[in-house]
GROMACS .gro file of C-alpha atoms in nm:
model
  158
    1UNK     CA    1  -8.169 -12.840  -6.904
    2UNK     CA    2  -7.926 -12.929  -6.623
    3UNK     CA    3  -7.938 -13.298  -6.718
    4UNK     CA    4  -7.864 -13.208  -7.081
    5UNK     CA    5  -7.558 -13.008  -6.976
    6UNK     CA    6  -7.439 -13.294  -6.751
    7UNK     CA    7  -7.477 -13.545  -7.035
    8UNK     CA    8  -7.294 -13.310  -7.273
    9UNK     CA    9  -7.016 -13.270  -7.017
   10UNK     CA   10  -6.976 -13.647  -6.972
   11UNK     CA   11  -6.957 -13.705  -7.349
   12UNK     CA   12  -6.712 -13.419  -7.399
   13UNK     CA   13  -6.487 -13.540  -7.118
   14UNK     CA   14  -6.489 -13.895  -7.255
   15UNK     CA   15  -6.420 -13.772  -7.609
   16UNK     CA   16  -6.134 -13.547  -7.499
   17UNK     CA   17  -5.974 -13.827  -7.301
   18UNK     CA   18  -5.943 -14.026  -7.625
   19UNK     CA   19  -5.786 -13.748  -7.832
   20UNK     CA   20  -5.411 -13.734  -7.886
   21UNK     CA   21  -5.256 -13.471  -7.667
   22UNK     CA   22  -4.986 -13.306  -7.877
   23UNK     CA   23  -4.950 -13.012  -7.642
   24UNK     CA   24  -4.928 -13.239  -7.341
   25UNK     CA   25  -4.677 -13.466  -7.513
   26UNK     CA   26  -4.470 -13.165  -7.613
   27UNK     CA   27  -4.472 -13.059  -7.248
   28UNK     CA   28  -4.313 -13.389  -7.148
   29UNK     CA   29  -4.615 -13.543  -6.981
   30UNK     CA   30  -4.642 -13.919  -6.948
   31UNK     CA   31  -4.949 -14.080  -7.108
   32UNK     CA   32  -5.149 -14.094  -6.782
   33UNK     CA   33  -5.058 -13.730  -6.701
   34UNK     CA   34  -5.153 -13.618  -7.052
   35UNK     CA   35  -5.488 -13.795  -7.017
   36UNK     CA   36  -5.555 -13.615  -6.688
   37UNK     CA   37  -5.469 -13.280  -6.848
   38UNK     CA   38  -5.703 -13.353  -7.137
   39UNK     CA   39  -5.994 -13.437  -6.907
   40UNK     CA   40  -5.925 -13.138  -6.680
   41UNK     CA   41  -5.917 -12.902  -6.978
   42UNK     CA   42  -6.229 -13.062  -7.121
   43UNK     CA   43  -6.415 -12.990  -6.799
   44UNK     CA   44  -6.283 -12.633  -6.798
   45UNK     CA   45  -6.404 -12.591  -7.158
   46UNK     CA   46  -6.757 -12.698  -7.064
   47UNK     CA   47  -6.751 -12.417  -6.806
   48UNK     CA   48  -6.622 -12.161  -7.060
   49UNK     CA   49  -6.279 -12.145  -6.893
   50UNK     CA   50  -5.941 -12.126  -7.064
   51UNK     CA   51  -5.738 -12.445  -7.078
   52UNK     CA   52  -5.449 -12.488  -6.838
   53UNK     CA   53  -5.097 -12.484  -6.980
   54UNK     CA   54  -4.831 -12.719  -6.849
   55UNK     CA   55  -4.569 -12.545  -6.635
   56UNK     CA   56  -4.238 -12.734  -6.617
   57UNK     CA   57  -4.168 -12.629  -6.257
   58UNK     CA   58  -4.513 -12.729  -6.140
   59UNK     CA   59  -4.478 -13.059  -6.327
   60UNK     CA   60  -4.148 -13.139  -6.155
   61UNK     CA   61  -4.294 -13.044  -5.816
   62UNK     CA   62  -4.608 -13.256  -5.876
   63UNK     CA   63  -4.408 -13.561  -5.984
   64UNK     CA   64  -4.171 -13.527  -5.689
   65UNK     CA   65  -4.464 -13.498  -5.449
   66UNK     CA   66  -4.644 -13.801  -5.594
   67UNK     CA   67  -4.321 -14.000  -5.570
   68UNK     CA   68  -4.273 -13.896  -5.206
   69UNK     CA   69  -4.634 -13.983  -5.120
   70UNK     CA   70  -4.597 -14.323  -5.282
   71UNK     CA   71  -4.271 -14.387  -5.096
   72UNK     CA   72  -4.418 -14.279  -4.759
   73UNK     CA   73  -4.752 -14.451  -4.816
   74UNK     CA   74  -4.958 -14.144  -4.724
   75UNK     CA   75  -5.177 -13.898  -4.911
   76UNK     CA   76  -5.118 -13.550  -4.767
   77UNK     CA   77  -5.068 -13.198  -4.899
   78UNK     CA   78  -4.820 -13.081  -4.639
   79UNK     CA   79  -4.705 -12.725  -4.695
   80UNK     CA   80  -4.769 -12.724  -5.068
   81UNK     CA   81  -4.737 -12.347  -5.122
   82UNK     CA   82  -4.393 -12.351  -4.963
   83UNK     CA   83  -4.297 -12.662  -5.161
   84UNK     CA   84  -4.406 -12.499  -5.487
   85UNK     CA   85  -4.220 -12.175  -5.413
   86UNK     CA   86  -3.904 -12.376  -5.340
   87UNK     CA   87  -3.943 -12.547  -5.679
   88UNK     CA   88  -3.931 -12.207  -5.848
   89UNK     CA   89  -4.301 -12.198  -5.937
   90UNK     CA   90  -4.473 -11.862  -5.917
   91UNK     CA   91  -4.838 -11.787  -5.841
   92UNK     CA   92  -4.936 -11.559  -5.682
   93UNK     CA   93  -5.194 -11.827  -5.589
   94UNK     CA   94  -5.156 -12.201  -5.577
   95UNK     CA   95  -5.392 -12.495  -5.546
   96UNK     CA   96  -5.334 -12.866  -5.522
   97UNK     CA   97  -5.547 -13.172  -5.586
   98UNK     CA   98  -5.439 -13.520  -5.482
   99UNK     CA   99  -5.583 -13.859  -5.567
  100UNK     CA  100  -5.495 -14.224  -5.577
  101UNK     CA  101  -5.658 -14.528  -5.723
  102UNK     CA  102  -5.615 -14.870  -5.877
  103UNK     CA  103  -5.759 -15.020  -6.193
  104UNK     CA  104  -6.042 -14.813  -6.336
  105UNK     CA  105  -6.033 -14.595  -6.024
  106UNK     CA  106  -5.696 -14.466  -6.144
  107UNK     CA  107  -5.838 -14.351  -6.480
  108UNK     CA  108  -5.838 -13.982  -6.565
  109UNK     CA  109  -6.217 -13.970  -6.596
  110UNK     CA  110  -6.278 -14.124  -6.253
  111UNK     CA  111  -6.016 -13.907  -6.082
  112UNK     CA  112  -6.147 -13.584  -6.232
  113UNK     CA  113  -6.506 -13.684  -6.160
  114UNK     CA  114  -6.414 -13.742  -5.795
  115UNK     CA  115  -6.242 -13.402  -5.781
  116UNK     CA  116  -6.556 -13.242  -5.924
  117UNK     CA  117  -6.757 -13.401  -5.643
  118UNK     CA  118  -6.546 -13.231  -5.376
  119UNK     CA  119  -6.603 -12.856  -5.326
  120UNK     CA  120  -6.236 -12.771  -5.263
  121UNK     CA  121  -6.101 -12.979  -5.549
  122UNK     CA  122  -6.374 -12.852  -5.781
  123UNK     CA  123  -6.280 -12.494  -5.693
  124UNK     CA  124  -5.920 -12.562  -5.796
  125UNK     CA  125  -6.024 -12.721  -6.126
  126UNK     CA  126  -6.262 -12.440  -6.215
  127UNK     CA  127  -6.074 -12.138  -6.079
  128UNK     CA  128  -6.067 -11.887  -6.368
  129UNK     CA  129  -5.742 -11.731  -6.245
  130UNK     CA  130  -5.547 -12.056  -6.263
  131UNK     CA  131  -5.365 -12.066  -6.595
  132UNK     CA  132  -5.089 -12.324  -6.536
  133UNK     CA  133  -5.072 -12.677  -6.403
  134UNK     CA  134  -4.823 -12.949  -6.329
  135UNK     CA  135  -4.941 -13.308  -6.309
  136UNK     CA  136  -4.750 -13.597  -6.158
  137UNK     CA  137  -4.893 -13.949  -6.179
  138UNK     CA  138  -4.669 -14.218  -6.030
  139UNK     CA  139  -4.750 -14.589  -6.008
  140UNK     CA  140  -4.638 -14.840  -5.749
  141UNK     CA  141  -4.737 -15.004  -5.422
  142UNK     CA  142  -4.964 -14.786  -5.209
  143UNK     CA  143  -5.207 -14.855  -4.924
  144UNK     CA  144  -5.169 -15.230  -4.964
  145UNK     CA  145  -5.221 -15.231  -5.342
  146UNK     CA  146  -4.933 -15.323  -5.571
  147UNK     CA  147  -5.052 -15.134  -5.879
  148UNK     CA  148  -5.180 -14.804  -5.740
  149UNK     CA  149  -5.140 -14.465  -5.905
  150UNK     CA  150  -5.085 -14.154  -5.693
  151UNK     CA  151  -5.168 -13.822  -5.860
  152UNK     CA  152  -5.071 -13.468  -5.770
  153UNK     CA  153  -5.207 -13.173  -5.971
  154UNK     CA  154  -5.048 -12.840  -5.880
  155UNK     CA  155  -5.221 -12.527  -6.007
  156UNK     CA  156  -5.089 -12.171  -6.027
  157UNK     CA  157  -5.216 -11.832  -6.135
  158UNK     CA  158  -5.415 -11.555  -5.982
   0.00000   0.00000   0.00000
């Protein structure tokens, strides 16, 4: 039974990653960001959770943070709640997932799968009270790799 659900989840996530993301495109997400949103919402759907909507303030904050991380060459949250409040985002609760990768390790499926394997990141992805998200995926040199992608996903809700 558990194996069947895991297989169903993997197929659903892969299928959703290939679908066009009209809502994500309308929200001004880049292709990689839209793919991440699709996979995240696919995982939430398999757990009977509502999809996350893109929040423009969270998106700007996530992109700015990914850009800063790439520029500094570090992967760190810092004071993310304070950073999100300064951006104008409202919670009352916030969560943040970070990732980076190159090649296939920068794909939406691999990033979300790694988040699901980490209790704190999984909790953010599957928190029923989170209703909004901002995703920033920025590519450039990072940690000695020329074509790395740094991802910030900022969540908000109750």
